[in-house]
Coordinates of C-alpha atoms in Angstrom, one line a residue:
M1 CA 29.0 34.5 -98.2
E2 CA 27.7 30.7 -96.1
R3 CA 26.2 31.8 -92.3
L4 CA 28.1 30.3 -89.6
T5 CA 27.2 26.8 -88.5
K6 CA 28.8 23.6 -87.0
K7 CA 29.8 22.8 -90.6
Q8 CA 33.0 25.6 -89.8
Y9 CA 33.2 24.7 -86.1
P10 CA 32.0 21.0 -84.2
K11 CA 30.0 22.2 -80.9
N12 CA 31.8 21.1 -77.9
Q13 CA 30.9 17.8 -76.8
A14 CA 30.0 17.6 -72.8
A15 CA 26.3 17.6 -70.6
I16 CA 25.2 20.8 -70.0
T17 CA 26.3 22.2 -66.7
C18 CA 25.0 25.8 -66.9
L19 CA 21.5 27.5 -66.7
Q20 CA 22.1 31.1 -68.2
F21 CA 19.0 33.6 -67.7
G22 CA 20.4 36.2 -70.3
E23 CA 21.6 36.2 -74.2
G24 CA 22.4 39.2 -75.0
N25 CA 26.2 40.9 -75.9
F26 CA 27.5 40.8 -71.7
M27 CA 26.8 37.3 -71.2
R28 CA 27.9 36.0 -74.6
G29 CA 31.3 37.8 -74.4
F30 CA 32.1 37.2 -71.1
V31 CA 30.9 34.2 -68.6
D32 CA 30.4 32.6 -72.5
W33 CA 34.1 33.7 -73.5
Q34 CA 35.1 32.0 -70.2
L35 CA 33.7 29.2 -70.0
Q36 CA 34.8 28.1 -73.7
Q37 CA 38.6 28.7 -72.0
L38 CA 37.8 26.3 -69.5
N39 CA 36.8 23.8 -71.8
N40 CA 39.8 24.3 -74.0
Q41 CA 42.3 23.8 -71.6
G42 CA 40.7 20.7 -70.4
L43 CA 39.7 21.8 -66.7
Y44 CA 36.2 21.9 -66.9
Q45 CA 33.7 20.1 -69.6
G46 CA 30.2 21.7 -69.6
N47 CA 28.1 22.9 -71.5
V48 CA 25.6 26.0 -71.5
A49 CA 21.9 26.1 -71.8
I50 CA 20.5 29.4 -72.7
V51 CA 17.3 30.9 -71.1
Q52 CA 15.7 34.0 -72.9
P53 CA 14.3 36.4 -70.1
L54 CA 12.0 37.7 -72.3
A55 CA 9.7 36.8 -75.2
H56 CA 11.4 38.5 -77.6
G57 CA 15.2 38.0 -78.0
L58 CA 17.3 35.6 -79.6
S59 CA 17.0 32.1 -79.5
D60 CA 16.0 31.9 -83.2
K61 CA 19.1 33.8 -84.4
L62 CA 21.5 31.3 -82.1
A63 CA 19.3 28.5 -83.5
E64 CA 20.2 29.4 -87.2
Q65 CA 23.7 29.5 -86.8
D66 CA 23.6 25.8 -84.9
Q67 CA 24.2 28.2 -81.4
L68 CA 27.4 29.1 -82.1
Y69 CA 28.7 32.8 -82.5
T70 CA 32.7 34.2 -82.5
V71 CA 33.9 36.6 -79.9
L72 CA 36.0 39.7 -81.2
L73 CA 38.4 41.0 -79.0
Q74 CA 39.9 44.3 -79.8
G75 CA 41.9 46.5 -76.9
L76 CA 45.5 47.1 -75.1
I77 CA 46.5 44.8 -73.0
D78 CA 50.1 46.2 -71.1
G79 CA 50.4 48.5 -74.6
K80 CA 50.2 45.3 -77.1
V81 CA 47.3 46.2 -78.8
I82 CA 44.9 42.7 -78.7
D83 CA 43.2 42.0 -82.2
T84 CA 41.4 38.2 -82.0
T85 CA 38.4 36.1 -82.7
E86 CA 37.2 33.0 -81.9
P87 CA 34.2 30.7 -81.9
I88 CA 32.4 30.1 -79.0
T89 CA 30.8 26.1 -79.2
V90 CA 29.7 25.7 -75.5
I91 CA 26.2 26.7 -76.4
D92 CA 23.8 23.3 -76.4
R93 CA 20.8 25.3 -76.4
T94 CA 18.5 28.3 -76.3
L95 CA 15.2 28.4 -75.0
N96 CA 11.9 31.1 -74.9
P97 CA 10.4 30.0 -71.8
Y98 CA 7.1 31.8 -72.9
E99 CA 6.9 29.2 -75.6
Q100 CA 8.6 26.2 -74.0
W101 CA 8.0 26.1 -70.5
Q102 CA 8.2 22.5 -70.1
G103 CA 11.7 22.5 -72.2
F104 CA 12.5 25.3 -69.8
L105 CA 11.8 22.8 -66.4
A106 CA 13.0 19.8 -68.0
L107 CA 16.1 21.4 -67.9
A108 CA 15.8 21.1 -64.1
E109 CA 16.1 17.8 -64.3
I110 CA 19.7 17.5 -65.5
D111 CA 22.1 15.9 -63.0
E112 CA 25.4 17.7 -63.6
L113 CA 23.6 20.9 -64.0
A114 CA 25.8 23.0 -60.9
F115 CA 25.3 26.8 -61.7
V116 CA 23.2 29.2 -62.7
F117 CA 23.9 32.7 -64.0
S118 CA 22.0 35.7 -65.0
N119 CA 22.5 39.1 -66.6
T120 CA 18.4 40.4 -67.1
T121 CA 19.9 44.1 -66.7
E122 CA 19.0 46.1 -63.3
A123 CA 15.6 45.8 -63.7
G124 CA 15.5 42.3 -63.8
I125 CA 16.2 41.0 -60.4
S126 CA 12.4 42.7 -59.4
Y127 CA 9.2 41.2 -57.6
H128 CA 5.9 41.1 -59.4
E129 CA 3.1 40.3 -56.9
A130 CA 1.1 39.4 -59.7
D131 CA 3.6 36.1 -60.5
T132 CA 1.7 33.3 -59.4
Q133 CA 3.0 29.4 -59.6
N134 CA 0.2 28.6 -62.3
D135 CA 1.5 30.9 -64.8
L136 CA 3.4 29.8 -67.5
P137 CA 5.2 31.6 -67.3
P138 CA 5.8 33.9 -64.8
T139 CA 7.2 37.5 -66.1
S140 CA 9.5 38.4 -63.4
F141 CA 13.1 36.2 -63.8
P142 CA 13.1 35.8 -59.7
A143 CA 9.6 33.9 -60.1
K144 CA 11.0 32.2 -63.0
L145 CA 13.8 30.9 -61.3
T146 CA 11.4 29.5 -58.5
A147 CA 10.1 27.5 -60.2
F148 CA 12.9 25.9 -61.7
L149 CA 14.3 25.7 -58.4
Y150 CA 11.2 23.8 -57.0
H151 CA 10.9 21.8 -59.8
R152 CA 14.8 20.5 -59.5
F153 CA 13.4 20.3 -55.8
K154 CA 10.7 18.2 -56.2
M155 CA 12.8 16.1 -58.7
N156 CA 15.2 15.4 -55.7
K157 CA 18.3 17.0 -57.4
N158 CA 21.1 18.3 -56.0
G159 CA 21.0 22.2 -55.6
L160 CA 22.9 24.9 -57.5
T161 CA 25.2 27.5 -57.3
I162 CA 23.8 30.7 -58.4
I163 CA 25.6 33.8 -59.7
P164 CA 23.8 36.6 -60.7
C165 CA 25.9 39.0 -62.9
E166 CA 23.5 42.3 -62.8
L167 CA 24.8 45.6 -61.9
I168 CA 23.6 45.9 -58.6
D169 CA 24.6 46.1 -55.0
R170 CA 24.5 42.7 -53.4
N171 CA 22.3 41.2 -56.2
A172 CA 22.2 37.4 -55.3
E173 CA 21.3 38.5 -51.8
L174 CA 18.3 40.1 -53.7
L175 CA 17.3 37.8 -55.7
K176 CA 17.3 35.1 -53.0
K177 CA 14.9 37.2 -50.6
F178 CA 12.6 37.5 -53.7
V179 CA 13.1 33.6 -54.7
L180 CA 12.2 33.0 -50.6
Q181 CA 9.3 35.7 -50.9
Y182 CA 7.5 33.5 -53.9
A183 CA 8.0 30.7 -52.0
K184 CA 5.9 32.2 -49.3
N185 CA 3.5 33.6 -51.5
W186 CA 3.1 30.6 -53.6
Q187 CA 2.8 28.8 -50.5
L188 CA 5.6 26.1 -50.6
E189 CA 6.7 23.2 -48.4
T190 CA 8.7 23.8 -45.8
E191 CA 11.0 21.2 -47.0
F192 CA 11.9 23.1 -50.4
I193 CA 12.3 26.4 -48.0
D194 CA 14.9 24.5 -45.8
W195 CA 16.4 22.2 -49.7
L196 CA 16.8 26.5 -50.9
H197 CA 18.8 27.4 -47.5
Q198 CA 21.1 24.5 -47.4
E199 CA 21.7 22.8 -50.8
N200 CA 22.0 26.1 -52.8
H201 CA 24.4 29.1 -52.9
F202 CA 23.7 32.6 -53.7
Y203 CA 26.6 34.2 -54.2
C204 CA 27.4 37.8 -55.4
S205 CA 29.6 39.1 -57.8
L206 CA 30.5 42.0 -59.7
V207 CA 31.4 41.8 -63.4
D208 CA 33.4 44.2 -65.2
R209 CA 34.5 44.3 -69.1
I210 CA 33.3 46.7 -72.1
V211 CA 30.8 44.9 -74.1
P212 CA 30.3 47.1 -77.2
G213 CA 28.5 44.0 -78.9
F214 CA 27.6 43.5 -82.3
P215 CA 30.3 45.7 -84.4
R216 CA 28.1 46.9 -87.1
D217 CA 30.2 49.3 -89.2
E218 CA 32.7 47.3 -89.6
I219 CA 31.1 44.0 -90.4
D220 CA 31.7 43.3 -93.7
E221 CA 35.3 43.9 -93.2
L222 CA 34.9 41.4 -90.5
H223 CA 33.0 38.3 -92.2
Q224 CA 35.8 38.6 -94.8
R225 CA 38.6 38.1 -92.2
L226 CA 36.7 35.6 -90.3
G227 CA 35.4 33.1 -93.9
Y228 CA 31.9 33.6 -92.8
D229 CA 28.7 35.4 -92.0
D230 CA 28.0 35.6 -87.8
Q231 CA 24.7 37.6 -87.3
L232 CA 25.6 37.2 -84.0
L233 CA 29.5 38.4 -83.3
V234 CA 30.0 40.1 -80.1
K235 CA 32.2 42.5 -79.8
A236 CA 34.8 43.0 -76.7
E237 CA 37.6 44.6 -75.2
P238 CA 40.0 41.9 -73.9
F239 CA 40.3 43.5 -70.2
M240 CA 37.6 41.5 -67.8
L241 CA 37.3 41.1 -64.0
W242 CA 34.9 38.9 -62.4
V243 CA 34.7 39.6 -58.5
I244 CA 32.3 36.8 -56.0
E245 CA 32.1 37.0 -52.9
A246 CA 32.1 33.1 -52.5
P247 CA 34.7 30.8 -50.4
E248 CA 38.3 29.6 -52.6
E249 CA 36.6 26.0 -52.5
L250 CA 34.4 27.9 -55.6
N251 CA 37.4 27.2 -58.4
E252 CA 37.6 23.6 -57.3
H253 CA 34.0 23.4 -59.0
L254 CA 34.6 26.5 -62.0
P255 CA 38.1 26.8 -62.2
L256 CA 38.0 30.4 -63.4
K257 CA 41.5 31.2 -61.4
K258 CA 43.4 28.1 -62.5
A259 CA 42.4 29.2 -66.0
G260 CA 44.1 32.3 -65.5
L261 CA 41.2 34.7 -65.8
N262 CA 41.1 37.5 -63.7
V263 CA 38.7 36.1 -61.1
V264 CA 38.9 37.5 -56.9
L265 CA 37.3 35.0 -55.4
T266 CA 36.6 37.4 -51.7
D267 CA 34.6 37.0 -48.5
D268 CA 33.3 41.2 -48.5
L269 CA 32.8 42.7 -52.0
T270 CA 32.1 45.9 -50.8
P271 CA 35.8 47.3 -51.5
Y272 CA 35.5 46.1 -55.3
R273 CA 32.7 47.7 -56.1
E274 CA 33.6 51.0 -54.8
R275 CA 37.0 50.9 -56.5
K276 CA 35.3 50.2 -59.9
V277 CA 32.1 52.5 -59.5
H278 CA 34.7 55.2 -58.2
L279 CA 37.5 55.0 -60.1
L280 CA 36.0 53.2 -63.6
N281 CA 32.6 54.5 -63.4
G282 CA 33.7 57.8 -61.8
P283 CA 36.4 59.4 -64.5
H284 CA 34.0 58.8 -67.3
T285 CA 31.4 60.8 -65.0
A286 CA 33.7 63.3 -64.9
M287 CA 35.0 63.3 -68.0
V288 CA 31.6 63.7 -69.9
A289 CA 30.9 67.8 -69.3
I290 CA 34.8 68.5 -69.5
G291 CA 35.6 66.7 -72.9
L292 CA 32.3 67.9 -74.6
L293 CA 32.8 71.7 -73.1
S294 CA 35.7 71.2 -74.7
N295 CA 34.6 70.7 -78.2
V296 CA 36.1 66.9 -77.8
S297 CA 33.8 63.8 -78.2
T298 CA 34.9 60.4 -77.4
V299 CA 36.9 59.3 -73.9
E300 CA 40.3 58.5 -76.4
E301 CA 40.2 62.1 -77.6
V302 CA 40.1 62.7 -74.4
M303 CA 42.9 60.5 -72.7
K304 CA 44.8 61.7 -75.8
D305 CA 44.9 65.3 -75.1
P306 CA 47.8 66.4 -72.8
L307 CA 45.5 68.5 -70.6
L308 CA 42.3 67.0 -70.0
S309 CA 44.5 63.3 -69.3
D310 CA 46.5 65.3 -67.1
Y311 CA 43.0 66.3 -65.6
I312 CA 41.4 62.8 -65.4
N313 CA 45.2 61.4 -64.0
T314 CA 44.9 63.6 -61.0
L315 CA 41.6 63.5 -60.1
V316 CA 42.2 60.0 -59.5
T317 CA 45.4 59.6 -57.9
R318 CA 44.8 62.9 -56.2
E319 CA 41.7 63.1 -55.2
L320 CA 39.4 59.6 -55.8
I321 CA 42.3 57.0 -54.5
P322 CA 42.8 57.9 -51.1
M323 CA 39.4 57.7 -49.9
L324 CA 39.4 53.8 -51.0
R325 CA 39.9 51.2 -49.0
L326 CA 41.7 49.0 -50.6
P327 CA 46.0 48.8 -50.8
E328 CA 47.0 52.5 -52.4
E329 CA 49.6 50.2 -54.5
E330 CA 46.1 47.9 -56.3
L331 CA 44.4 50.8 -56.4
L332 CA 47.0 52.9 -58.5
A333 CA 47.9 49.4 -60.5
Y334 CA 44.0 49.1 -61.1
A335 CA 43.9 52.8 -62.2
R336 CA 46.5 52.2 -64.7
Q337 CA 45.0 49.5 -66.4
I338 CA 41.7 51.9 -66.9
N339 CA 43.5 54.2 -68.4
E340 CA 44.5 51.6 -70.6
R341 CA 40.6 50.7 -71.5
F342 CA 40.1 54.6 -72.0
L343 CA 42.5 54.8 -75.1
N344 CA 41.3 51.8 -76.5
P345 CA 41.8 52.8 -80.2
F346 CA 39.1 50.2 -81.2
A347 CA 36.1 50.9 -78.4
H348 CA 35.2 54.9 -80.1
H349 CA 33.4 55.6 -77.3
Q350 CA 31.0 58.4 -77.7
L351 CA 30.9 60.7 -74.5
H352 CA 27.5 61.7 -75.6
A353 CA 26.3 57.7 -74.9
I354 CA 28.0 58.2 -71.6
A355 CA 26.5 61.3 -70.6
L356 CA 23.0 60.0 -70.3
N357 CA 21.4 60.1 -66.9
S358 CA 25.0 62.0 -66.0
V359 CA 23.3 64.0 -62.6
A360 CA 22.1 60.5 -61.4
K361 CA 25.6 58.8 -62.6
F362 CA 27.1 61.7 -60.5
Q363 CA 25.3 61.5 -57.4
T364 CA 26.1 57.3 -57.5
R365 CA 29.8 57.9 -58.6
L366 CA 31.2 60.6 -57.3
L367 CA 29.1 62.5 -54.9
P368 CA 30.4 60.1 -52.3
I369 CA 34.0 60.7 -53.0
L370 CA 33.0 64.3 -52.2
K371 CA 31.3 64.2 -49.2
K372 CA 33.8 61.7 -47.5
Y373 CA 37.1 63.9 -48.7
I374 CA 35.1 66.8 -47.2
E375 CA 35.0 64.8 -44.0
K376 CA 38.6 64.0 -44.1
R377 CA 40.6 67.0 -45.5
E378 CA 37.6 69.4 -43.9
A379 CA 38.3 70.8 -47.4
L380 CA 36.9 70.9 -51.1
P381 CA 38.1 68.5 -53.8
S382 CA 39.5 71.1 -56.0
Y383 CA 39.0 68.6 -59.5
L384 CA 36.3 66.9 -58.5
T385 CA 34.6 70.4 -57.7
V386 CA 35.4 72.0 -60.9
S387 CA 34.1 68.8 -62.7
F388 CA 30.4 69.5 -60.5
A389 CA 30.6 73.1 -61.8
A390 CA 31.3 71.6 -65.9
L391 CA 28.4 69.3 -65.6
I392 CA 25.8 71.8 -64.1
L393 CA 27.1 74.5 -66.6
L394 CA 26.8 71.6 -69.7
Y395 CA 22.6 71.2 -68.4
R396 CA 22.1 75.6 -68.9
A397 CA 19.9 75.3 -72.0
D398 CA 21.7 78.4 -73.8
H399 CA 24.9 75.0 -74.5
S400 CA 22.5 75.0 -77.7
K401 CA 25.4 72.9 -79.6
I402 CA 25.3 70.1 -76.8
H403 CA 22.2 68.2 -76.6
V404 CA 22.1 66.0 -73.1
N405 CA 19.7 63.6 -72.4
D406 CA 18.0 62.8 -68.8
D407 CA 15.0 62.0 -67.0
P408 CA 12.6 65.1 -68.1
M409 CA 12.0 66.1 -64.1
V410 CA 15.8 66.5 -64.0
L411 CA 15.8 68.5 -67.3
A412 CA 12.9 70.6 -66.1
S413 CA 14.5 71.7 -62.3
F414 CA 17.3 72.5 -64.5
A415 CA 15.1 74.9 -66.3
E416 CA 14.0 76.4 -63.7
A417 CA 17.0 77.0 -61.7
W418 CA 18.9 78.3 -64.5
A419 CA 15.8 81.2 -65.0
E420 CA 17.4 83.0 -62.1
P421 CA 21.3 82.8 -63.2
E422 CA 22.2 84.9 -59.9
T423 CA 20.7 81.7 -57.4
A424 CA 21.1 79.0 -60.2
V425 CA 23.7 76.8 -58.4
L426 CA 22.1 77.3 -56.0
Q427 CA 18.4 76.2 -56.3
L428 CA 20.3 73.1 -57.9
L429 CA 22.8 71.9 -55.3
K430 CA 19.5 72.4 -52.5
N431 CA 17.3 70.4 -54.8
P432 CA 17.3 66.7 -53.0
T433 CA 15.3 65.1 -56.3
L434 CA 18.6 65.3 -58.4
W435 CA 21.5 64.6 -55.2
G436 CA 19.3 62.2 -53.3
E437 CA 19.6 65.1 -50.3
D438 CA 20.8 69.1 -49.4
L439 CA 24.1 70.2 -51.0
S440 CA 23.8 73.4 -50.4
V441 CA 24.5 72.5 -46.4
L442 CA 27.9 71.6 -47.3
P443 CA 30.3 73.9 -46.1
D444 CA 31.9 76.0 -48.9
L445 CA 30.0 73.6 -51.5
T446 CA 27.6 76.2 -53.5
E447 CA 30.0 79.8 -53.5
T448 CA 32.9 77.5 -54.2
V449 CA 31.0 76.2 -57.6
S450 CA 29.3 79.1 -57.9
H451 CA 32.7 80.8 -58.5
Y452 CA 34.2 77.8 -60.9
V453 CA 30.5 78.0 -63.2
T454 CA 30.9 81.9 -63.7
E455 CA 35.0 81.3 -64.6
I456 CA 34.6 78.1 -67.2
D457 CA 31.5 79.9 -68.7
Q458 CA 33.4 83.5 -68.8
K459 CA 37.1 81.8 -69.6
G460 CA 36.4 78.8 -71.1
I461 CA 37.1 75.1 -69.9
R462 CA 40.5 74.9 -70.8
N463 CA 41.8 77.9 -69.1
V464 CA 40.0 77.1 -66.2
L465 CA 42.3 73.9 -66.1
Y466 CA 45.3 75.4 -66.9
E467 CA 44.8 78.1 -64.0
L468 CA 44.0 74.3 -61.7
K469 CA 47.3 72.9 -62.6
G470 CA 48.8 76.4 -61.2

């Protein structure tokens, strides 16, 4: 079968207006897909230049396909099955700065350039002290961006709007902090620092779309459906949300909302971040131990099991939503969307995959809710406490059929604690390296978790959930 090239689909004809750090599945299935919608609707004319953040990446593969690839959207929206494909034609070029440094800097000279997007993973927005202005290129993404912005400043060009998509809190503030730090260490002119502050806008953002990526198991069937060979096809769910902490005027320059895309411009990102972390990621983490101890293997199976789905829905409505700051109706609507996403028949989202580093995930996603619930209600959240007990039991070494994947130090802490079963829960809750603090000081938590651990161990998780329902 013939490879996808511009013979099948002509490239979008527009100037480069967007610089993108990151050529992975997420950016191609999220940011570039949205830019395609803008161009399709005639609301925006602009192409993307992609910068490969690491020395090894997809630049060559994208070049082989004339920078073209297909996005496959599969899932449910309002109960309706979505199963569509669309060629993405807005990528103008992809550069590897480790081999094309001068070509990378030359992009800074483009008058029409207006936006910078990035997703270099959570580790990408970092500071490397060894990076210098003379490195071709420097190692870190913030250092590369500093060099790029400095070149643009020297060319007397307009500033840029920079919207990072890395999943870290206050991502744009951290990125700007490191850019300024490099400018200082490289002893760049005060005028450049002023230009950075006055002419460039760094906007924090929160992204939400599940992008499984290349559908290897079904690729032959998809190629037959498409009529061409696409080695860069990206599978994503139909749902997407982009929350950007920016003024409404951004929509005039980048009319994502006008295009009908699920984009929120706000002056405070925090409630939306809490909503995603606690209502999407939180239930994911809560269902891992419950599901695996029930011999269930996927998210969809959990949500199709009457007992397990009732547990998740009650946890969300009774214990998670009341602890969040956004209006209840908005939170309930978001929770309904998440339910539908969890039921995606195309996702096959394995609980074992979600289970990776569950202890750290519990600390981030569910522990803040547990503590807030105790503070507000002066009682323990029953469903969340059962989930905590199930997680602790899951990490017991004698569950030989269930392999947990976590940091070796975490696993060692659990092994040491479970060597003395009578005191295991106390020792684990007291361990600040696991939870960031000593949880044994929280009222009644140790006794209640210990009780549920014993109940689950003796009766099985399903019987405990039946009793929890009353």
